[in-house]
Each structure stands twice: as C-alpha cells, then as structure tokens.
mmCIF file of N, CA and C in Angstrom:
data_model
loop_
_atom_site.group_PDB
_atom_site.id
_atom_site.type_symbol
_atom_site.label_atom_id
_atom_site.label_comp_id
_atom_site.label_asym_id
_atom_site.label_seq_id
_atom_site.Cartn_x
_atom_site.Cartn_y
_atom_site.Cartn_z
ATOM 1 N N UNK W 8 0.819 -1.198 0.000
ATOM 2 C CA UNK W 8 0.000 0.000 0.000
ATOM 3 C C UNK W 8 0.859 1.257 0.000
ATOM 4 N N UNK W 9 1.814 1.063 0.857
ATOM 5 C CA UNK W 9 2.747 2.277 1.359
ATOM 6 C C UNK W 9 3.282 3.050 -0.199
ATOM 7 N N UNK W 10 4.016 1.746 -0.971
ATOM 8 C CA UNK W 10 4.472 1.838 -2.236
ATOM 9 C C UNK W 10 3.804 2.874 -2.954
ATOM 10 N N UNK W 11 2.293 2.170 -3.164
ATOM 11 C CA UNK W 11 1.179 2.892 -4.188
ATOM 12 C C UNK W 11 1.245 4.248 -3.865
ATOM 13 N N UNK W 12 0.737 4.166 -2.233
ATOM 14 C CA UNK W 12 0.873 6.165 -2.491
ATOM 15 C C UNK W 12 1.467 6.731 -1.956
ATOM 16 N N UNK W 13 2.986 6.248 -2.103
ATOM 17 C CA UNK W 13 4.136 7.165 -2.075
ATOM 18 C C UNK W 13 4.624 7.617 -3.393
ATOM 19 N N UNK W 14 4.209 6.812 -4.416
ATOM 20 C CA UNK W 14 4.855 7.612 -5.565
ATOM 21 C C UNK W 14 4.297 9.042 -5.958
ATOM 22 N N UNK W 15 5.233 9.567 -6.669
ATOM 23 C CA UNK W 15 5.122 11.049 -7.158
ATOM 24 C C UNK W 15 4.176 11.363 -8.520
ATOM 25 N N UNK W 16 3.106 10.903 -8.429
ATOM 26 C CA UNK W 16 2.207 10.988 -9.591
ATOM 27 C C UNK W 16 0.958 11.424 -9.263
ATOM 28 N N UNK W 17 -0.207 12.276 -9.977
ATOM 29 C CA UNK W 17 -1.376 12.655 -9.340
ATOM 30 C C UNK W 17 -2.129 11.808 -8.641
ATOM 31 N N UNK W 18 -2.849 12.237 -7.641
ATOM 32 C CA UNK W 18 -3.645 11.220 -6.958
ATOM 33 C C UNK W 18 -4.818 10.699 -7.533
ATOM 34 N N UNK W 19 -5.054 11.452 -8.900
ATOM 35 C CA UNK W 19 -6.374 10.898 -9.776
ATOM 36 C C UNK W 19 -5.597 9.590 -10.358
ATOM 37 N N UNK W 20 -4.177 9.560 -10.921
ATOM 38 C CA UNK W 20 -3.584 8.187 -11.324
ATOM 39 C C UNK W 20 -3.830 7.159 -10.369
ATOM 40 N N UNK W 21 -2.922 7.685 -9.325
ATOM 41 C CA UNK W 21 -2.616 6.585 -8.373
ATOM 42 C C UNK W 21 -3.723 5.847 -7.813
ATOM 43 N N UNK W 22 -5.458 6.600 -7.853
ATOM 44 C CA UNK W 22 -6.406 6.016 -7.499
ATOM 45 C C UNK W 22 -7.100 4.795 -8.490
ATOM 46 N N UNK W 23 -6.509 5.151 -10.049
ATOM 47 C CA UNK W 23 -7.198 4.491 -10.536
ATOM 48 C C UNK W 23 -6.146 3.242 -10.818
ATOM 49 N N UNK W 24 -4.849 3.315 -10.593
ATOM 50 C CA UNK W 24 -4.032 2.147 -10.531
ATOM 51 C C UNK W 24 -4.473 1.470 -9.098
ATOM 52 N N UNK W 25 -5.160 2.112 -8.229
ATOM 53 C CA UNK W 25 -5.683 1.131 -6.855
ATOM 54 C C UNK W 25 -6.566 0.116 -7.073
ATOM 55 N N UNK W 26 -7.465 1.253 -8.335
ATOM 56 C CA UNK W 26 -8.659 0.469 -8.836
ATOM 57 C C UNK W 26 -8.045 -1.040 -9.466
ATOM 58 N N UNK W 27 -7.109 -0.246 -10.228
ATOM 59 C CA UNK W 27 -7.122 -1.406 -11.370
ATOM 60 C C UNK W 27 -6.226 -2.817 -10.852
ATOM 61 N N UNK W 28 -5.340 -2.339 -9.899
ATOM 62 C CA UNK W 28 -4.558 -3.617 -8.927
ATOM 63 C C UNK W 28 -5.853 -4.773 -8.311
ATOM 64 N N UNK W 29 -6.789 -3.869 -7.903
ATOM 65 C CA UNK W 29 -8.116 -4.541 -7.088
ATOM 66 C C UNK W 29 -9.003 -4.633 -7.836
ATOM 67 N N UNK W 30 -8.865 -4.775 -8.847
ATOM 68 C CA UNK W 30 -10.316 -5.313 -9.753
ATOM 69 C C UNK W 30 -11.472 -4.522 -9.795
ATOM 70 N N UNK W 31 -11.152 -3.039 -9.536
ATOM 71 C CA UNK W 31 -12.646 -2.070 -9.221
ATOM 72 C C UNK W 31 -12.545 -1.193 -10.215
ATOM 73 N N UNK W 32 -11.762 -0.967 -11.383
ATOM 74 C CA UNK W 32 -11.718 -0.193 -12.628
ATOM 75 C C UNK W 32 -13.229 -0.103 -12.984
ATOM 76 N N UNK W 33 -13.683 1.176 -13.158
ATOM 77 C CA UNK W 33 -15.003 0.848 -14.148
ATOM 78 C C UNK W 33 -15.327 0.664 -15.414
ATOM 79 N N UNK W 34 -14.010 -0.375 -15.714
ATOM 80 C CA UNK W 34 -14.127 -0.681 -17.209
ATOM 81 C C UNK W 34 -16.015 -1.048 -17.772
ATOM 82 N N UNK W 35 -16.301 -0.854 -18.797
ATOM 83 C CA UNK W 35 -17.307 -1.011 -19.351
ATOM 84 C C UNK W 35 -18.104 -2.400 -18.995
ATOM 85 N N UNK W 36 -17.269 -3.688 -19.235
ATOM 86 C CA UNK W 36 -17.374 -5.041 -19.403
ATOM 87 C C UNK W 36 -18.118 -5.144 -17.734
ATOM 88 N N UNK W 37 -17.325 -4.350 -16.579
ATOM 89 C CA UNK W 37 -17.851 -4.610 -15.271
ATOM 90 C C UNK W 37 -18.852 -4.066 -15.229
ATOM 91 N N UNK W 38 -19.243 -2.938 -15.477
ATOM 92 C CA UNK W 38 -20.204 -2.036 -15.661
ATOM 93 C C UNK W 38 -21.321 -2.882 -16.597
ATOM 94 N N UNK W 39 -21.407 -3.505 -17.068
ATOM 95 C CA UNK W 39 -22.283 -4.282 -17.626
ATOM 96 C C UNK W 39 -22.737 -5.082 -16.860
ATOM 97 N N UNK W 40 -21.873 -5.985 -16.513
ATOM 98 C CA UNK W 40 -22.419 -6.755 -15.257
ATOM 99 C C UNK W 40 -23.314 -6.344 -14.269
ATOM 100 N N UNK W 41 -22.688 -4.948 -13.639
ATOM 101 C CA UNK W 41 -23.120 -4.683 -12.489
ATOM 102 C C UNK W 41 -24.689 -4.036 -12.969
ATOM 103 N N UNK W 42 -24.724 -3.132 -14.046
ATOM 104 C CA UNK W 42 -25.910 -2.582 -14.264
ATOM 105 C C UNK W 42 -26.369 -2.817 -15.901
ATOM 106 N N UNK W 43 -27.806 -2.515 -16.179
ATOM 107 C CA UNK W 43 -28.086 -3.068 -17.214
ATOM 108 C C UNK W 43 -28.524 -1.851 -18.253
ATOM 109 N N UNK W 44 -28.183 -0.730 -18.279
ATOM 110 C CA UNK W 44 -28.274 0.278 -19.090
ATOM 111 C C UNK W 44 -27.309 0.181 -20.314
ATOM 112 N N UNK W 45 -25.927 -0.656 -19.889
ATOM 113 C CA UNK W 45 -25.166 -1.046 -21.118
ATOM 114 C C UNK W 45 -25.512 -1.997 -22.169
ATOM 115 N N UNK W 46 -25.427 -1.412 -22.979
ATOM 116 C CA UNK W 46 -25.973 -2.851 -24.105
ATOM 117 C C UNK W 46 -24.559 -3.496 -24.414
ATOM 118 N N UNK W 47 -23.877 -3.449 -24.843
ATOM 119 C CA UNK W 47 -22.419 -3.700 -25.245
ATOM 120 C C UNK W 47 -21.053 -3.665 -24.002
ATOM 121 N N UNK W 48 -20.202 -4.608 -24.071
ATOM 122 C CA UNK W 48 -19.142 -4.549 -23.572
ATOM 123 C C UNK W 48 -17.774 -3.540 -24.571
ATOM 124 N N UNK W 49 -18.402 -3.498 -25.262
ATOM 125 C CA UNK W 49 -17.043 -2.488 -26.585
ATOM 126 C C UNK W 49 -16.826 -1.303 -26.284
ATOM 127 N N UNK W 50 -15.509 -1.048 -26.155
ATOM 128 C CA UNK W 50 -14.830 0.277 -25.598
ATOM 129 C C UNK W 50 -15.517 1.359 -26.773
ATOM 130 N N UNK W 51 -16.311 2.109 -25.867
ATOM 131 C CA UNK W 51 -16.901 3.433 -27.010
ATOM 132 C C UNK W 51 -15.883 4.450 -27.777
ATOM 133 N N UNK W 52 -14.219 4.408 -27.483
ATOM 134 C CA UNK W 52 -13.695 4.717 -28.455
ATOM 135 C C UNK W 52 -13.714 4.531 -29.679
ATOM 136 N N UNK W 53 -12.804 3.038 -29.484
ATOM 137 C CA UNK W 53 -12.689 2.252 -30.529
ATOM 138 C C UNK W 53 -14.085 1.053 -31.270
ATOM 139 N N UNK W 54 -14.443 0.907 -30.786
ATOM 140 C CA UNK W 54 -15.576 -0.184 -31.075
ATOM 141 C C UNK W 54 -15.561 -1.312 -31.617
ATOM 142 N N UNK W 55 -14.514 -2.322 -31.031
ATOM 143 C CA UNK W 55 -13.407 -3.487 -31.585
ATOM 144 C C UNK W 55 -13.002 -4.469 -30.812
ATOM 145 N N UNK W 56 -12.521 -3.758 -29.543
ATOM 146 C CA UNK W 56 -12.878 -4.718 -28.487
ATOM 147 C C UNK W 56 -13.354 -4.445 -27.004
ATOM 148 N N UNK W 57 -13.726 -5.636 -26.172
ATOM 149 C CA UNK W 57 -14.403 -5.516 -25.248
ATOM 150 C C UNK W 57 -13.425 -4.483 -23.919
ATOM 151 N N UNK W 58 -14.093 -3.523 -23.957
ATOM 152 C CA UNK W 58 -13.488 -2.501 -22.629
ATOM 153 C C UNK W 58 -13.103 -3.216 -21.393
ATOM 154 N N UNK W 59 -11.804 -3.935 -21.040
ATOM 155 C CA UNK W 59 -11.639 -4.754 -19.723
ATOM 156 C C UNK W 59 -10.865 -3.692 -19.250
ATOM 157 N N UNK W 60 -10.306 -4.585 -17.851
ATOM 158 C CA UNK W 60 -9.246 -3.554 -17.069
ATOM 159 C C UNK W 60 -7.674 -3.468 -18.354
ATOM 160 N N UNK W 61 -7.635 -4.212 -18.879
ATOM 161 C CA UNK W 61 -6.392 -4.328 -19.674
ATOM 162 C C UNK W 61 -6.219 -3.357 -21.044
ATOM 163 N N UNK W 62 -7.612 -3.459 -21.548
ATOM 164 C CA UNK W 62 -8.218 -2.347 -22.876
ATOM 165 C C UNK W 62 -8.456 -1.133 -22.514
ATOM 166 N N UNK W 63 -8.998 -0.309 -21.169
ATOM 167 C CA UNK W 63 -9.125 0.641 -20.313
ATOM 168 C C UNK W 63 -7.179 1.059 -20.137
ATOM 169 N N UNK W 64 -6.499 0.209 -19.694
ATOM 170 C CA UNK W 64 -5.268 1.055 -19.405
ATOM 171 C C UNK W 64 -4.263 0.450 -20.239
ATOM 172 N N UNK W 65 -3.680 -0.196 -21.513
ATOM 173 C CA UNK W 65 -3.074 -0.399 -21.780
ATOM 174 C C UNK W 65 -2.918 -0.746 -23.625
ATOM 175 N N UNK W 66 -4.130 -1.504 -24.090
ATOM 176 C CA UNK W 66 -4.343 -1.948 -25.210
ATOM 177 C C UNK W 66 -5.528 -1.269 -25.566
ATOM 178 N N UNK W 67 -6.111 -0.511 -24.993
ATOM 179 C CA UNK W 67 -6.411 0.932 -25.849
ATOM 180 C C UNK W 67 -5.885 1.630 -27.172
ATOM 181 N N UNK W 68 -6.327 2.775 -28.104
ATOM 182 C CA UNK W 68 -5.607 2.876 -28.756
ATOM 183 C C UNK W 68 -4.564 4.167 -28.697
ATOM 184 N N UNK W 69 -4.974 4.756 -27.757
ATOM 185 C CA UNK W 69 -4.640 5.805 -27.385
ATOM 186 C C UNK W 69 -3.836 5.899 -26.615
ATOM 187 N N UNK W 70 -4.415 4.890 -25.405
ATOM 188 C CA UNK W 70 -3.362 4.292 -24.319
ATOM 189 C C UNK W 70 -2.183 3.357 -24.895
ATOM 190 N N UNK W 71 -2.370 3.010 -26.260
ATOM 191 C CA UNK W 71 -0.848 2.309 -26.705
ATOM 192 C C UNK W 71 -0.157 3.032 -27.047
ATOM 193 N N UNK W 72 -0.368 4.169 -27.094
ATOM 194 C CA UNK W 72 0.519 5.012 -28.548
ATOM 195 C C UNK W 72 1.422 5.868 -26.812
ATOM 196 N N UNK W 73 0.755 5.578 -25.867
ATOM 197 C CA UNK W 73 1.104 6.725 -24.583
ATOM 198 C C UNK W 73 2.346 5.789 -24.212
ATOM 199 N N UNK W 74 1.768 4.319 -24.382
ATOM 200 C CA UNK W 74 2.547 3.454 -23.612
ATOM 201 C C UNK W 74 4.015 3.462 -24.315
ATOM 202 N N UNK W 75 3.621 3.333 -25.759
ATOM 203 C CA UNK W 75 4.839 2.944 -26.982
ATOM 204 C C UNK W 75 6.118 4.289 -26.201
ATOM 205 N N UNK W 76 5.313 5.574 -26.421
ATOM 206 C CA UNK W 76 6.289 6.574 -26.104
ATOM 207 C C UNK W 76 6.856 6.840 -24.641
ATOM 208 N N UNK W 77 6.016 5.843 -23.651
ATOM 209 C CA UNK W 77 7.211 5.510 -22.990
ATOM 210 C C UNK W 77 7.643 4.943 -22.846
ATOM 211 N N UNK W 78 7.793 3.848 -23.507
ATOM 212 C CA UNK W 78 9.100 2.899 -23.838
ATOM 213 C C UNK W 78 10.274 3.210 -24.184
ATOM 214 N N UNK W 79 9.367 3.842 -25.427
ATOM 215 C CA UNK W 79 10.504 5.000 -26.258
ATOM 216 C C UNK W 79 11.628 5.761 -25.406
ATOM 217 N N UNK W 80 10.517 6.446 -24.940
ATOM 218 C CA UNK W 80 12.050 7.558 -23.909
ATOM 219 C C UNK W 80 12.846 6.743 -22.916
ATOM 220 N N UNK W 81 12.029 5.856 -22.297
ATOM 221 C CA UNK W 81 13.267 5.111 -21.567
ATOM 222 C C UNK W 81 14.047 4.287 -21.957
ATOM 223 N N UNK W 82 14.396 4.677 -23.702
ATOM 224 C CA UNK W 82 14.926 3.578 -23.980
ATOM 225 C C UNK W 82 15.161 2.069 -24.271
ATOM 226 N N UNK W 83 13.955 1.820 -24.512
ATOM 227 C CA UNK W 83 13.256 0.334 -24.387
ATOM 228 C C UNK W 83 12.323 -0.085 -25.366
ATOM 229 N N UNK W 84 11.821 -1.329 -25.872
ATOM 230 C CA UNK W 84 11.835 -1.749 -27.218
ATOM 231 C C UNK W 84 10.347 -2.042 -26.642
ATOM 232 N N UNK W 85 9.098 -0.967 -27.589
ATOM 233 C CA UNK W 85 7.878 -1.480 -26.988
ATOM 234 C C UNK W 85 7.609 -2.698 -27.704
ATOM 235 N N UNK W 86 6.390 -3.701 -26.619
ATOM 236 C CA UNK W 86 6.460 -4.818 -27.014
ATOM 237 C C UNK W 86 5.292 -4.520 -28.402
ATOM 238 N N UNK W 87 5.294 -5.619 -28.795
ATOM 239 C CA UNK W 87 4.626 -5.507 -29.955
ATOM 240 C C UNK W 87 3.055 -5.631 -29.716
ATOM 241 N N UNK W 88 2.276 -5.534 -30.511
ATOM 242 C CA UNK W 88 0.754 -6.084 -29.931
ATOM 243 C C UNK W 88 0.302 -7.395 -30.375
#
C-alpha cells in the first residue's frame, strides 16, 4: 500500500491504478455486469474490443501510442501487440 501512495504521480492516477490492482476499474465489461443500461461490452472509443481492465489502461488505442512513447524515452523496445 505504502508503495502505491508514495509515488510522485497525481492522486487521480494513483487512485485508478488502486482500482485497477483490485479489480474495481469501471471498465465497461464490469459495468455491464453490475448494471443493465449497457448494451455492449465495446470500448466506445474504438468499437473493436471488449473494454476490460487491460483495454481501459493499456491496449487501448490511445493508451498504446502513450505506452509505446514511454518505452521509447526510456529507452526500451515497446512490445509488440
């Protein structure tokens, strides 16, 4: 815990990396589950695949291109998709 919010990043991040460590992201797919106003699990960006905790922060398309460039700067070979 100590880890999580000691780092130096906004506390709107660090809350939603709490989320997403603990399974409480409100990715779409959960949000379906939980309530029935969603018709679809598909990330309303893209509309391709199902919005999980993994498509929400990482395999997004937006969120890849964030991720790629920081690979980039630190020097490091983003992985491929």
């Amino acid at each position: 815990w100590k880890t999580i919010w000691s780092l130096k990043i906004p506390g709107r991040s660090l809350t939603l990396w709490w989320r997403y460590i603990h399974h409480k992201s409100p990715s779409r797919d959960r949000m379906l589950y939980r309530q029935s106003h969603f018709n679809s699990p598909l990330c309303p960006l893209c509309n391709q695949a199902p919005e999980n905790d993994y498509h929400l922060l990482v395999e997004g398309p937006a969120k890849w291109q964030a991720w790629q460039h920081l690979m980039t700067r630190q020097h490091q070979s983003p992985p491929s998709r």
